[in-house]
Amino acid sequence: MESDKCEEPLKGQTTIQDELPQGDQDVAEDKANNKWEEEMLEEESSHNGNGCSEDVDLKETDERHGNPSDVSSTSGNDRMQCWTYETEVRMKLQQEYRDLLARVKMEQEYEDLLEDIEGRWKKQILNWKLKLLKERWEHKQAHDALMEQLNQLEHDNNTLASKVHAYEEDSRKWVGQKNYLIEKLNATNTALAALEHDQVVVQDSAERKWEKEKNLLFS
C-alpha cells in the first residue's frame, strides 16, 4: 500500500544525528534548508507520480469488479494520510533542526562566555604581575637607596675613625713633647737654683774675705 511506503524513512533526509557543516552558521543553515527542500520536493514528486498510477490501476481493477467509487475513496484517504504523515515528519524534522541550531548557538555562546571569562582572568593576572613587578622595582629602588646611605655612613665612620686615630697619635706625640719640655724645664730650674746657690756662696765668701782684709788694714 502507498501508506506503507510513506512510513519508511525518507532517503537522504537530514536528522538530528547529522553533524552541522563547519564554518559560518548562516551559510550552513541556508545550505541545509535548500538541500532539505530539494529532497522533499523530489520525494513529493515521486509519491505523487506513483500515487496517480496506482490509483488508475486500482480504479481499472475495481471497475471490472463493479466498485469504482470505493477505490477512488480509498486512494484519496491514502494520499491524505500520506500527506499528513509527511507534514508531521517535515514539521518534526524542522523542529529538531531548529532545536539543534539553538543548542549549537547556546554552546557557541557558552564557549564565547568561557573565552571572555578566560580573557578577563588572563588580563587580571597580567595586571597583578605588572603590579608585583612595579612594587618589586620600587622596593628595589628603596633598598638600593638605603644601601647607598649605609655605605656612605660606613665611609664617613671610617674617615672619622682615621681622624680620631691620627688625633690620638698627635695627642700622644704632644704629650711626649710636653713631658720632655717639663723635664727640661725642671732641669733648667734645678741648674738655675744651683747657680743661684753658688752665687750666694761665692758672694758670702767674697764679703767675708773683704771684711777680713779690711780689718787687717785698719788694725
mmCIF file with all atom_site columns, C-alpha atoms in Angstrom:
data_model
loop_
_atom_site.group_PDB
_atom_site.id
_atom_site.type_symbol
_atom_site.label_atom_id
_atom_site.label_alt_id
_atom_site.label_comp_id
_atom_site.label_asym_id
_atom_site.label_entity_id
_atom_site.label_seq_id
_atom_site.pdbx_PDB_ins_code
_atom_site.Cartn_x
_atom_site.Cartn_y
_atom_site.Cartn_z
_atom_site.occupancy
_atom_site.B_iso_or_equiv
_atom_site.pdbx_formal_charge
_atom_site.auth_seq_id
_atom_site.auth_comp_id
_atom_site.auth_asym_id
_atom_site.auth_atom_id
_atom_site.pdbx_PDB_model_num
ATOM 1   C CA . MET A 1 1   ? 0.000   0.000  0.000   1.00 0.00 ? 1   MET A CA 1
ATOM 2   C CA . GLU A 1 2   ? 1.013   3.679  -0.504  1.00 0.00 ? 2   GLU A CA 1
ATOM 3   C CA . SER A 1 3   ? 0.688   4.425  3.227   1.00 0.00 ? 3   SER A CA 1
ATOM 4   C CA . ASP A 1 4   ? 3.224   1.714  3.984   1.00 0.00 ? 4   ASP A CA 1
ATOM 5   C CA . LYS A 1 5   ? 5.691   3.305  1.623   1.00 0.00 ? 5   LYS A CA 1
ATOM 6   C CA . CYS A 1 6   ? 5.175   6.717  3.272   1.00 0.00 ? 6   CYS A CA 1
ATOM 7   C CA . GLU A 1 7   ? 6.027   5.331  6.679   1.00 0.00 ? 7   GLU A CA 1
ATOM 8   C CA . GLU A 1 8   ? 9.539   4.381  5.529   1.00 0.00 ? 8   GLU A CA 1
ATOM 9   C CA . PRO A 1 9   ? 12.328  6.898  6.317   1.00 0.00 ? 9   PRO A CA 1
ATOM 10  C CA . LEU A 1 10  ? 12.845  9.436  3.563   1.00 0.00 ? 10  LEU A CA 1
ATOM 11  C CA . LYS A 1 11  ? 16.006  8.890  1.537   1.00 0.00 ? 11  LYS A CA 1
ATOM 12  C CA . GLY A 1 12  ? 18.754  11.382 2.357   1.00 0.00 ? 12  GLY A CA 1
ATOM 13  C CA . GLN A 1 13  ? 16.587  13.134 4.972   1.00 0.00 ? 13  GLN A CA 1
ATOM 14  C CA . THR A 1 14  ? 18.513  15.305 7.453   1.00 0.00 ? 14  THR A CA 1
ATOM 15  C CA . THR A 1 15  ? 18.119  14.152 11.079  1.00 0.00 ? 15  THR A CA 1
ATOM 16  C CA . ILE A 1 16  ? 19.240  15.447 14.442  1.00 0.00 ? 16  ILE A CA 1
ATOM 17  C CA . GLN A 1 17  ? 22.122  12.958 14.395  1.00 0.00 ? 17  GLN A CA 1
ATOM 18  C CA . ASP A 1 18  ? 23.673  14.639 11.317  1.00 0.00 ? 18  ASP A CA 1
ATOM 19  C CA . GLU A 1 19  ? 26.525  16.918 12.119  1.00 0.00 ? 19  GLU A CA 1
ATOM 20  C CA . LEU A 1 20  ? 26.369  20.547 11.071  1.00 0.00 ? 20  LEU A CA 1
ATOM 21  C CA . PRO A 1 21  ? 28.951  21.676 8.492   1.00 0.00 ? 21  PRO A CA 1
ATOM 22  C CA . GLN A 1 22  ? 31.830  23.693 9.856   1.00 0.00 ? 22  GLN A CA 1
ATOM 23  C CA . GLY A 1 23  ? 32.116  27.394 9.120   1.00 0.00 ? 23  GLY A CA 1
ATOM 24  C CA . ASP A 1 24  ? 29.650  30.189 9.173   1.00 0.00 ? 24  ASP A CA 1
ATOM 25  C CA . GLN A 1 25  ? 26.318  29.242 10.801  1.00 0.00 ? 25  GLN A CA 1
ATOM 26  C CA . ASP A 1 26  ? 24.162  31.262 8.376   1.00 0.00 ? 26  ASP A CA 1
ATOM 27  C CA . VAL A 1 27  ? 25.748  29.675 5.300   1.00 0.00 ? 27  VAL A CA 1
ATOM 28  C CA . ALA A 1 28  ? 25.391  26.196 6.836   1.00 0.00 ? 28  ALA A CA 1
ATOM 29  C CA . GLU A 1 29  ? 21.741  26.822 7.680   1.00 0.00 ? 29  GLU A CA 1
ATOM 30  C CA . ASP A 1 30  ? 20.935  28.057 4.151   1.00 0.00 ? 30  ASP A CA 1
ATOM 31  C CA . LYS A 1 31  ? 22.651  25.067 2.548   1.00 0.00 ? 31  LYS A CA 1
ATOM 32  C CA . ALA A 1 32  ? 20.838  22.623 4.857   1.00 0.00 ? 32  ALA A CA 1
ATOM 33  C CA . ASN A 1 33  ? 17.436  24.241 4.190   1.00 0.00 ? 33  ASN A CA 1
ATOM 34  C CA . ASN A 1 34  ? 17.972  24.246 0.429   1.00 0.00 ? 34  ASN A CA 1
ATOM 35  C CA . LYS A 1 35  ? 19.056  20.611 0.457   1.00 0.00 ? 35  LYS A CA 1
ATOM 36  C CA . TRP A 1 36  ? 16.101  19.653 2.637   1.00 0.00 ? 36  TRP A CA 1
ATOM 37  C CA . GLU A 1 37  ? 13.616  21.460 0.375   1.00 0.00 ? 37  GLU A CA 1
ATOM 38  C CA . GLU A 1 38  ? 15.063  19.815 -2.739  1.00 0.00 ? 38  GLU A CA 1
ATOM 39  C CA . GLU A 1 39  ? 14.821  16.367 -1.142  1.00 0.00 ? 39  GLU A CA 1
ATOM 40  C CA . MET A 1 40  ? 11.248  16.969 -0.009  1.00 0.00 ? 40  MET A CA 1
ATOM 41  C CA . LEU A 1 41  ? 10.232  18.175 -3.499  1.00 0.00 ? 41  LEU A CA 1
ATOM 42  C CA . GLU A 1 42  ? 11.787  15.079 -5.062  1.00 0.00 ? 42  GLU A CA 1
ATOM 43  C CA . GLU A 1 43  ? 10.009  12.829 -2.560  1.00 0.00 ? 43  GLU A CA 1
ATOM 44  C CA . GLU A 1 44  ? 6.673   14.580 -3.121  1.00 0.00 ? 44  GLU A CA 1
ATOM 45  C CA . SER A 1 45  ? 7.028   14.319 -6.910  1.00 0.00 ? 45  SER A CA 1
ATOM 46  C CA . SER A 1 46  ? 7.893   10.643 -6.629  1.00 0.00 ? 46  SER A CA 1
ATOM 47  C CA . HIS A 1 47  ? 4.949   9.927  -4.331  1.00 0.00 ? 47  HIS A CA 1
ATOM 48  C CA . ASN A 1 48  ? 2.524   11.918 -6.436  1.00 0.00 ? 48  ASN A CA 1
ATOM 49  C CA . GLY A 1 49  ? 3.556   10.068 -9.627  1.00 0.00 ? 49  GLY A CA 1
ATOM 50  C CA . ASN A 1 50  ? 3.323   6.662  -8.031  1.00 0.00 ? 50  ASN A CA 1
ATOM 51  C CA . GLY A 1 51  ? 0.052   7.520  -6.395  1.00 0.00 ? 51  GLY A CA 1
ATOM 52  C CA . CYS A 1 52  ? -1.576  8.536  -9.660  1.00 0.00 ? 52  CYS A CA 1
ATOM 53  C CA . SER A 1 53  ? -0.532  5.379  -11.497 1.00 0.00 ? 53  SER A CA 1
ATOM 54  C CA . GLU A 1 54  ? -1.629  3.218  -8.611  1.00 0.00 ? 54  GLU A CA 1
ATOM 55  C CA . ASP A 1 55  ? -4.992  4.997  -8.497  1.00 0.00 ? 55  ASP A CA 1
ATOM 56  C CA . VAL A 1 56  ? -5.538  4.337  -12.198 1.00 0.00 ? 56  VAL A CA 1
ATOM 57  C CA . ASP A 1 57  ? -4.629  0.661  -11.806 1.00 0.00 ? 57  ASP A CA 1
ATOM 58  C CA . LEU A 1 58  ? -6.841  0.267  -8.763  1.00 0.00 ? 58  LEU A CA 1
ATOM 59  C CA . LYS A 1 59  ? -9.694  2.066  -10.462 1.00 0.00 ? 59  LYS A CA 1
ATOM 60  C CA . GLU A 1 60  ? -9.484  -0.120 -13.567 1.00 0.00 ? 60  GLU A CA 1
ATOM 61  C CA . THR A 1 61  ? -9.328  -3.269 -11.450 1.00 0.00 ? 61  THR A CA 1
ATOM 62  C CA . ASP A 1 62  ? -12.282 -2.265 -9.297  1.00 0.00 ? 62  ASP A CA 1
ATOM 63  C CA . GLU A 1 63  ? -14.295 -1.176 -12.345 1.00 0.00 ? 63  GLU A CA 1
ATOM 64  C CA . ARG A 1 64  ? -14.005 -4.711 -13.626 1.00 0.00 ? 64  ARG A CA 1
ATOM 65  C CA . HIS A 1 65  ? -15.378 -5.851 -10.286 1.00 0.00 ? 65  HIS A CA 1
ATOM 66  C CA . GLY A 1 66  ? -18.099 -3.199 -10.361 1.00 0.00 ? 66  GLY A CA 1
ATOM 67  C CA . ASN A 1 67  ? -16.950 -0.900 -7.446  1.00 0.00 ? 67  ASN A CA 1
ATOM 68  C CA . PRO A 1 68  ? -15.068 2.160  -8.836  1.00 0.00 ? 68  PRO A CA 1
ATOM 69  C CA . SER A 1 69  ? -16.277 4.627  -6.176  1.00 0.00 ? 69  SER A CA 1
ATOM 70  C CA . ASP A 1 70  ? -14.751 2.681  -3.292  1.00 0.00 ? 70  ASP A CA 1
ATOM 71  C CA . VAL A 1 71  ? -11.369 2.556  -4.992  1.00 0.00 ? 71  VAL A CA 1
ATOM 72  C CA . SER A 1 72  ? -11.330 6.316  -5.563  1.00 0.00 ? 72  SER A CA 1
ATOM 73  C CA . SER A 1 73  ? -12.302 6.997  -1.940  1.00 0.00 ? 73  SER A CA 1
ATOM 74  C CA . THR A 1 74  ? -9.677  4.619  -0.593  1.00 0.00 ? 74  THR A CA 1
ATOM 75  C CA . SER A 1 75  ? -6.960  6.150  -2.782  1.00 0.00 ? 75  SER A CA 1
ATOM 76  C CA . GLY A 1 76  ? -7.884  9.680  -1.631  1.00 0.00 ? 76  GLY A CA 1
ATOM 77  C CA . ASN A 1 77  ? -7.724  8.648  2.007   1.00 0.00 ? 77  ASN A CA 1
ATOM 78  C CA . ASP A 1 78  ? -4.332  7.056  1.474   1.00 0.00 ? 78  ASP A CA 1
ATOM 79  C CA . ARG A 1 79  ? -2.996  10.189 -0.173  1.00 0.00 ? 79  ARG A CA 1
ATOM 80  C CA . MET A 1 80  ? -4.359  12.333 2.676   1.00 0.00 ? 80  MET A CA 1
ATOM 81  C CA . GLN A 1 81  ? -2.801  10.072 5.304   1.00 0.00 ? 81  GLN A CA 1
ATOM 82  C CA . CYS A 1 82  ? 0.483   10.075 3.412   1.00 0.00 ? 82  CYS A CA 1
ATOM 83  C CA . TRP A 1 83  ? 0.450   13.859 3.122   1.00 0.00 ? 83  TRP A CA 1
ATOM 84  C CA . THR A 1 84  ? -0.439  14.205 6.817   1.00 0.00 ? 84  THR A CA 1
ATOM 85  C CA . TYR A 1 85  ? 2.387   11.885 7.761   1.00 0.00 ? 85  TYR A CA 1
ATOM 86  C CA . GLU A 1 86  ? 4.845   13.732 5.535   1.00 0.00 ? 86  GLU A CA 1
ATOM 87  C CA . THR A 1 87  ? 3.727   17.050 7.004   1.00 0.00 ? 87  THR A CA 1
ATOM 88  C CA . GLU A 1 88  ? 4.175   15.763 10.546  1.00 0.00 ? 88  GLU A CA 1
ATOM 89  C CA . VAL A 1 89  ? 7.606   14.348 9.673   1.00 0.00 ? 89  VAL A CA 1
ATOM 90  C CA . ARG A 1 90  ? 8.577   17.604 7.981   1.00 0.00 ? 90  ARG A CA 1
ATOM 91  C CA . MET A 1 91  ? 7.448   19.682 10.980  1.00 0.00 ? 91  MET A CA 1
ATOM 92  C CA . LYS A 1 92  ? 9.199   17.308 13.370  1.00 0.00 ? 92  LYS A CA 1
ATOM 93  C CA . LEU A 1 93  ? 12.423  17.471 11.374  1.00 0.00 ? 93  LEU A CA 1
ATOM 94  C CA . GLN A 1 94  ? 12.187  21.254 11.150  1.00 0.00 ? 94  GLN A CA 1
ATOM 95  C CA . GLN A 1 95  ? 11.666  21.469 14.906  1.00 0.00 ? 95  GLN A CA 1
ATOM 96  C CA . GLU A 1 96  ? 14.587  19.109 15.536  1.00 0.00 ? 96  GLU A CA 1
ATOM 97  C CA . TYR A 1 97  ? 16.719  21.180 13.180  1.00 0.00 ? 97  TYR A CA 1
ATOM 98  C CA . ARG A 1 98  ? 15.740  24.410 14.975  1.00 0.00 ? 98  ARG A CA 1
ATOM 99  C CA . ASP A 1 99  ? 16.444  22.764 18.332  1.00 0.00 ? 99  ASP A CA 1
ATOM 100 C CA . LEU A 1 100 ? 19.819  21.631 17.048  1.00 0.00 ? 100 LEU A CA 1
ATOM 101 C CA . LEU A 1 101 ? 20.649  25.119 15.796  1.00 0.00 ? 101 LEU A CA 1
ATOM 102 C CA . ALA A 1 102 ? 19.514  26.585 19.119  1.00 0.00 ? 102 ALA A CA 1
ATOM 103 C CA . ARG A 1 103 ? 21.677  24.103 21.005  1.00 0.00 ? 103 ARG A CA 1
ATOM 104 C CA . VAL A 1 104 ? 24.663  24.848 18.767  1.00 0.00 ? 104 VAL A CA 1
ATOM 105 C CA . LYS A 1 105 ? 24.071  28.569 19.246  1.00 0.00 ? 105 LYS A CA 1
ATOM 106 C CA . MET A 1 106 ? 23.803  28.099 23.011  1.00 0.00 ? 106 MET A CA 1
ATOM 107 C CA . GLU A 1 107 ? 27.007  26.048 23.042  1.00 0.00 ? 107 GLU A CA 1
ATOM 108 C CA . GLN A 1 108 ? 28.730  28.718 20.938  1.00 0.00 ? 108 GLN A CA 1
ATOM 109 C CA . GLU A 1 109 ? 27.513  31.439 23.314  1.00 0.00 ? 109 GLU A CA 1
ATOM 110 C CA . TYR A 1 110 ? 28.741  29.336 26.234  1.00 0.00 ? 110 TYR A CA 1
ATOM 111 C CA . GLU A 1 111 ? 32.138  28.936 24.566  1.00 0.00 ? 111 GLU A CA 1
ATOM 112 C CA . ASP A 1 112 ? 32.242  32.684 23.878  1.00 0.00 ? 112 ASP A CA 1
ATOM 113 C CA . LEU A 1 113 ? 31.365  33.322 27.519  1.00 0.00 ? 113 LEU A CA 1
ATOM 114 C CA . LEU A 1 114 ? 34.125  30.976 28.674  1.00 0.00 ? 114 LEU A CA 1
ATOM 115 C CA . GLU A 1 115 ? 36.597  32.668 26.323  1.00 0.00 ? 115 GLU A CA 1
ATOM 116 C CA . ASP A 1 116 ? 35.515  36.065 27.630  1.00 0.00 ? 116 ASP A CA 1
ATOM 117 C CA . ILE A 1 117 ? 35.909  34.935 31.247  1.00 0.00 ? 117 ILE A CA 1
ATOM 118 C CA . GLU A 1 118 ? 39.274  33.356 30.440  1.00 0.00 ? 118 GLU A CA 1
ATOM 119 C CA . GLY A 1 119 ? 40.377  36.536 28.676  1.00 0.00 ? 119 GLY A CA 1
ATOM 120 C CA . ARG A 1 120 ? 39.352  38.694 31.649  1.00 0.00 ? 120 ARG A CA 1
ATOM 121 C CA . TRP A 1 121 ? 41.182  36.371 34.046  1.00 0.00 ? 121 TRP A CA 1
ATOM 122 C CA . LYS A 1 122 ? 44.306  36.458 31.874  1.00 0.00 ? 122 LYS A CA 1
ATOM 123 C CA . LYS A 1 123 ? 44.099  40.249 31.797  1.00 0.00 ? 123 LYS A CA 1
ATOM 124 C CA . GLN A 1 124 ? 43.621  40.368 35.584  1.00 0.00 ? 124 GLN A CA 1
ATOM 125 C CA . ILE A 1 125 ? 46.579  38.015 36.132  1.00 0.00 ? 125 ILE A CA 1
ATOM 126 C CA . LEU A 1 126 ? 48.702  40.160 33.802  1.00 0.00 ? 126 LEU A CA 1
ATOM 127 C CA . ASN A 1 127 ? 47.712  43.279 35.769  1.00 0.00 ? 127 ASN A CA 1
ATOM 128 C CA . TRP A 1 128 ? 48.666  41.524 39.023  1.00 0.00 ? 128 TRP A CA 1
ATOM 129 C CA . LYS A 1 129 ? 52.033  40.520 37.575  1.00 0.00 ? 129 LYS A CA 1
ATOM 130 C CA . LEU A 1 130 ? 52.668  44.074 36.378  1.00 0.00 ? 130 LEU A CA 1
ATOM 131 C CA . LYS A 1 131 ? 51.680  45.425 39.796  1.00 0.00 ? 131 LYS A CA 1
ATOM 132 C CA . LEU A 1 132 ? 54.009  42.975 41.547  1.00 0.00 ? 132 LEU A CA 1
ATOM 133 C CA . LEU A 1 133 ? 56.842  43.872 39.175  1.00 0.00 ? 133 LEU A CA 1
ATOM 134 C CA . LYS A 1 134 ? 56.243  47.580 39.832  1.00 0.00 ? 134 LYS A CA 1
ATOM 135 C CA . GLU A 1 135 ? 56.170  47.077 43.607  1.00 0.00 ? 135 GLU A CA 1
ATOM 136 C CA . ARG A 1 136 ? 59.276  44.905 43.399  1.00 0.00 ? 136 ARG A CA 1
ATOM 137 C CA . TRP A 1 137 ? 61.057  47.594 41.373  1.00 0.00 ? 137 TRP A CA 1
ATOM 138 C CA . GLU A 1 138 ? 60.009  50.277 43.877  1.00 0.00 ? 138 GLU A CA 1
ATOM 139 C CA . HIS A 1 139 ? 61.215  48.147 46.807  1.00 0.00 ? 139 HIS A CA 1
ATOM 140 C CA . LYS A 1 140 ? 64.493  47.501 44.993  1.00 0.00 ? 140 LYS A CA 1
ATOM 141 C CA . GLN A 1 141 ? 64.939  51.227 44.402  1.00 0.00 ? 141 GLN A CA 1
ATOM 142 C CA . ALA A 1 142 ? 64.311  51.942 48.098  1.00 0.00 ? 142 ALA A CA 1
ATOM 143 C CA . HIS A 1 143 ? 66.639  49.090 49.120  1.00 0.00 ? 143 HIS A CA 1
ATOM 144 C CA . ASP A 1 144 ? 69.390  50.370 46.826  1.00 0.00 ? 144 ASP A CA 1
ATOM 145 C CA . ALA A 1 145 ? 68.984  53.898 48.224  1.00 0.00 ? 145 ALA A CA 1
ATOM 146 C CA . LEU A 1 146 ? 69.233  52.601 51.812  1.00 0.00 ? 146 LEU A CA 1
ATOM 147 C CA . MET A 1 147 ? 72.286  50.523 50.943  1.00 0.00 ? 147 MET A CA 1
ATOM 148 C CA . GLU A 1 148 ? 73.912  53.579 49.376  1.00 0.00 ? 148 GLU A CA 1
ATOM 149 C CA . GLN A 1 149 ? 73.224  55.601 52.519  1.00 0.00 ? 149 GLN A CA 1
ATOM 150 C CA . LEU A 1 150 ? 74.601  52.785 54.672  1.00 0.00 ? 150 LEU A CA 1
ATOM 151 C CA . ASN A 1 151 ? 77.754  52.615 52.576  1.00 0.00 ? 151 ASN A CA 1
ATOM 152 C CA . GLN A 1 152 ? 78.156  56.387 52.870  1.00 0.00 ? 152 GLN A CA 1
ATOM 153 C CA . LEU A 1 153 ? 77.731  56.195 56.655  1.00 0.00 ? 153 LEU A CA 1
ATOM 154 C CA . GLU A 1 154 ? 80.317  53.418 56.853  1.00 0.00 ? 154 GLU A CA 1
ATOM 155 C CA . HIS A 1 155 ? 82.692  55.507 54.749  1.00 0.00 ? 155 HIS A CA 1
ATOM 156 C CA . ASP A 1 156 ? 82.150  58.561 56.967  1.00 0.00 ? 156 ASP A CA 1
ATOM 157 C CA . ASN A 1 157 ? 82.632  56.427 60.088  1.00 0.00 ? 157 ASN A CA 1
ATOM 158 C CA . ASN A 1 158 ? 85.879  55.034 58.714  1.00 0.00 ? 158 ASN A CA 1
ATOM 159 C CA . THR A 1 159 ? 87.002  58.569 57.881  1.00 0.00 ? 159 THR A CA 1
ATOM 160 C CA . LEU A 1 160 ? 86.192  59.766 61.403  1.00 0.00 ? 160 LEU A CA 1
ATOM 161 C CA . ALA A 1 161 ? 87.915  56.733 62.900  1.00 0.00 ? 161 ALA A CA 1
ATOM 162 C CA . SER A 1 162 ? 91.011  57.532 60.854  1.00 0.00 ? 162 SER A CA 1
ATOM 163 C CA . LYS A 1 163 ? 90.890  61.137 62.018  1.00 0.00 ? 163 LYS A CA 1
ATOM 164 C CA . VAL A 1 164 ? 90.437  60.067 65.645  1.00 0.00 ? 164 VAL A CA 1
ATOM 165 C CA . HIS A 1 165 ? 93.353  57.673 65.314  1.00 0.00 ? 165 HIS A CA 1
ATOM 166 C CA . ALA A 1 166 ? 95.500  60.442 63.831  1.00 0.00 ? 166 ALA A CA 1
ATOM 167 C CA . TYR A 1 167 ? 94.404  62.804 66.596  1.00 0.00 ? 167 TYR A CA 1
ATOM 168 C CA . GLU A 1 168 ? 95.259  60.217 69.212  1.00 0.00 ? 168 GLU A CA 1
ATOM 169 C CA . GLU A 1 169 ? 98.681  59.773 67.620  1.00 0.00 ? 169 GLU A CA 1
ATOM 170 C CA . ASP A 1 170 ? 99.186  63.522 67.597  1.00 0.00 ? 170 ASP A CA 1
ATOM 171 C CA . SER A 1 171 ? 97.936  63.722 71.160  1.00 0.00 ? 171 SER A CA 1
ATOM 172 C CA . ARG A 1 172 ? 100.420 61.091 72.269  1.00 0.00 ? 172 ARG A CA 1
ATOM 173 C CA . LYS A 1 173 ? 103.173 62.960 70.459  1.00 0.00 ? 173 LYS A CA 1
ATOM 174 C CA . TRP A 1 174 ? 102.179 66.212 72.093  1.00 0.00 ? 174 TRP A CA 1
ATOM 175 C CA . VAL A 1 175 ? 102.040 64.554 75.493  1.00 0.00 ? 175 VAL A CA 1
ATOM 176 C CA . GLY A 1 176 ? 105.516 63.163 74.957  1.00 0.00 ? 176 GLY A CA 1
ATOM 177 C CA . GLN A 1 177 ? 106.766 66.547 73.818  1.00 0.00 ? 177 GLN A CA 1
ATOM 178 C CA . LYS A 1 178 ? 105.101 68.177 76.804  1.00 0.00 ? 178 LYS A CA 1
ATOM 179 C CA . ASN A 1 179 ? 106.702 65.749 79.229  1.00 0.00 ? 179 ASN A CA 1
ATOM 180 C CA . TYR A 1 180 ? 110.075 66.300 77.565  1.00 0.00 ? 180 TYR A CA 1
ATOM 181 C CA . LEU A 1 181 ? 109.691 70.059 77.892  1.00 0.00 ? 181 LEU A CA 1
ATOM 182 C CA . ILE A 1 182 ? 108.592 69.740 81.509  1.00 0.00 ? 182 ILE A CA 1
ATOM 183 C CA . GLU A 1 183 ? 111.616 67.602 82.282  1.00 0.00 ? 183 GLU A CA 1
ATOM 184 C CA . LYS A 1 184 ? 113.874 70.079 80.503  1.00 0.00 ? 184 LYS A CA 1
ATOM 185 C CA . LEU A 1 185 ? 112.283 72.954 82.379  1.00 0.00 ? 185 LEU A CA 1
ATOM 186 C CA . ASN A 1 186 ? 112.759 71.154 85.679  1.00 0.00 ? 186 ASN A CA 1
ATOM 187 C CA . ALA A 1 187 ? 116.399 70.504 84.819  1.00 0.00 ? 187 ALA A CA 1
ATOM 188 C CA . THR A 1 188 ? 116.840 74.151 83.911  1.00 0.00 ? 188 THR A CA 1
ATOM 189 C CA . ASN A 1 189 ? 115.222 75.263 87.140  1.00 0.00 ? 189 ASN A CA 1
ATOM 190 C CA . THR A 1 190 ? 117.467 72.890 89.076  1.00 0.00 ? 190 THR A CA 1
ATOM 191 C CA . ALA A 1 191 ? 120.551 74.220 87.327  1.00 0.00 ? 191 ALA A CA 1
ATOM 192 C CA . LEU A 1 192 ? 119.428 77.797 87.899  1.00 0.00 ? 192 LEU A CA 1
ATOM 193 C CA . ALA A 1 193 ? 118.847 77.107 91.570  1.00 0.00 ? 193 ALA A CA 1
ATOM 194 C CA . ALA A 1 194 ? 122.316 75.585 91.801  1.00 0.00 ? 194 ALA A CA 1
ATOM 195 C CA . LEU A 1 195 ? 123.813 78.636 90.112  1.00 0.00 ? 195 LEU A CA 1
ATOM 196 C CA . GLU A 1 196 ? 121.981 80.967 92.456  1.00 0.00 ? 196 GLU A CA 1
ATOM 197 C CA . HIS A 1 197 ? 123.200 78.940 95.404  1.00 0.00 ? 197 HIS A CA 1
ATOM 198 C CA . ASP A 1 198 ? 126.748 79.013 94.131  1.00 0.00 ? 198 ASP A CA 1
ATOM 199 C CA . GLN A 1 199 ? 126.478 82.745 93.546  1.00 0.00 ? 199 GLN A CA 1
ATOM 200 C CA . VAL A 1 200 ? 125.314 83.314 97.094  1.00 0.00 ? 200 VAL A CA 1
ATOM 201 C CA . VAL A 1 201 ? 128.101 81.169 98.443  1.00 0.00 ? 201 VAL A CA 1
ATOM 202 C CA . VAL A 1 202 ? 130.713 82.994 96.386  1.00 0.00 ? 202 VAL A CA 1
ATOM 203 C CA . GLN A 1 203 ? 129.296 86.359 97.328  1.00 0.00 ? 203 GLN A CA 1
ATOM 204 C CA . ASP A 1 204 ? 129.287 85.484 101.007 1.00 0.00 ? 204 ASP A CA 1
ATOM 205 C CA . SER A 1 205 ? 132.836 84.211 100.757 1.00 0.00 ? 205 SER A CA 1
ATOM 206 C CA . ALA A 1 206 ? 133.941 87.362 98.970  1.00 0.00 ? 206 ALA A CA 1
ATOM 207 C CA . GLU A 1 207 ? 132.274 89.604 101.541 1.00 0.00 ? 207 GLU A CA 1
ATOM 208 C CA . ARG A 1 208 ? 133.900 87.739 104.403 1.00 0.00 ? 208 ARG A CA 1
ATOM 209 C CA . LYS A 1 209 ? 137.254 87.922 102.693 1.00 0.00 ? 209 LYS A CA 1
ATOM 210 C CA . TRP A 1 210 ? 136.785 91.637 102.128 1.00 0.00 ? 210 TRP A CA 1
ATOM 211 C CA . GLU A 1 211 ? 135.804 92.206 105.717 1.00 0.00 ? 211 GLU A CA 1
ATOM 212 C CA . LYS A 1 212 ? 138.827 90.293 106.857 1.00 0.00 ? 212 LYS A CA 1
ATOM 213 C CA . GLU A 1 213 ? 141.197 92.236 104.652 1.00 0.00 ? 213 GLU A CA 1
ATOM 214 C CA . LYS A 1 214 ? 139.567 95.499 105.670 1.00 0.00 ? 214 LYS A CA 1
ATOM 215 C CA . ASN A 1 215 ? 140.011 94.638 109.329 1.00 0.00 ? 215 ASN A CA 1
ATOM 216 C CA . LEU A 1 216 ? 143.694 93.861 108.730 1.00 0.00 ? 216 LEU A CA 1
ATOM 217 C CA . LEU A 1 217 ? 144.233 97.204 107.013 1.00 0.00 ? 217 LEU A CA 1
ATOM 218 C CA . PHE A 1 218 ? 142.668 99.270 109.798 1.00 0.00 ? 218 PHE A CA 1
ATOM 219 C CA . SER A 1 219 ? 144.084 97.389 112.710 1.00 0.00 ? 219 SER A CA 1
#
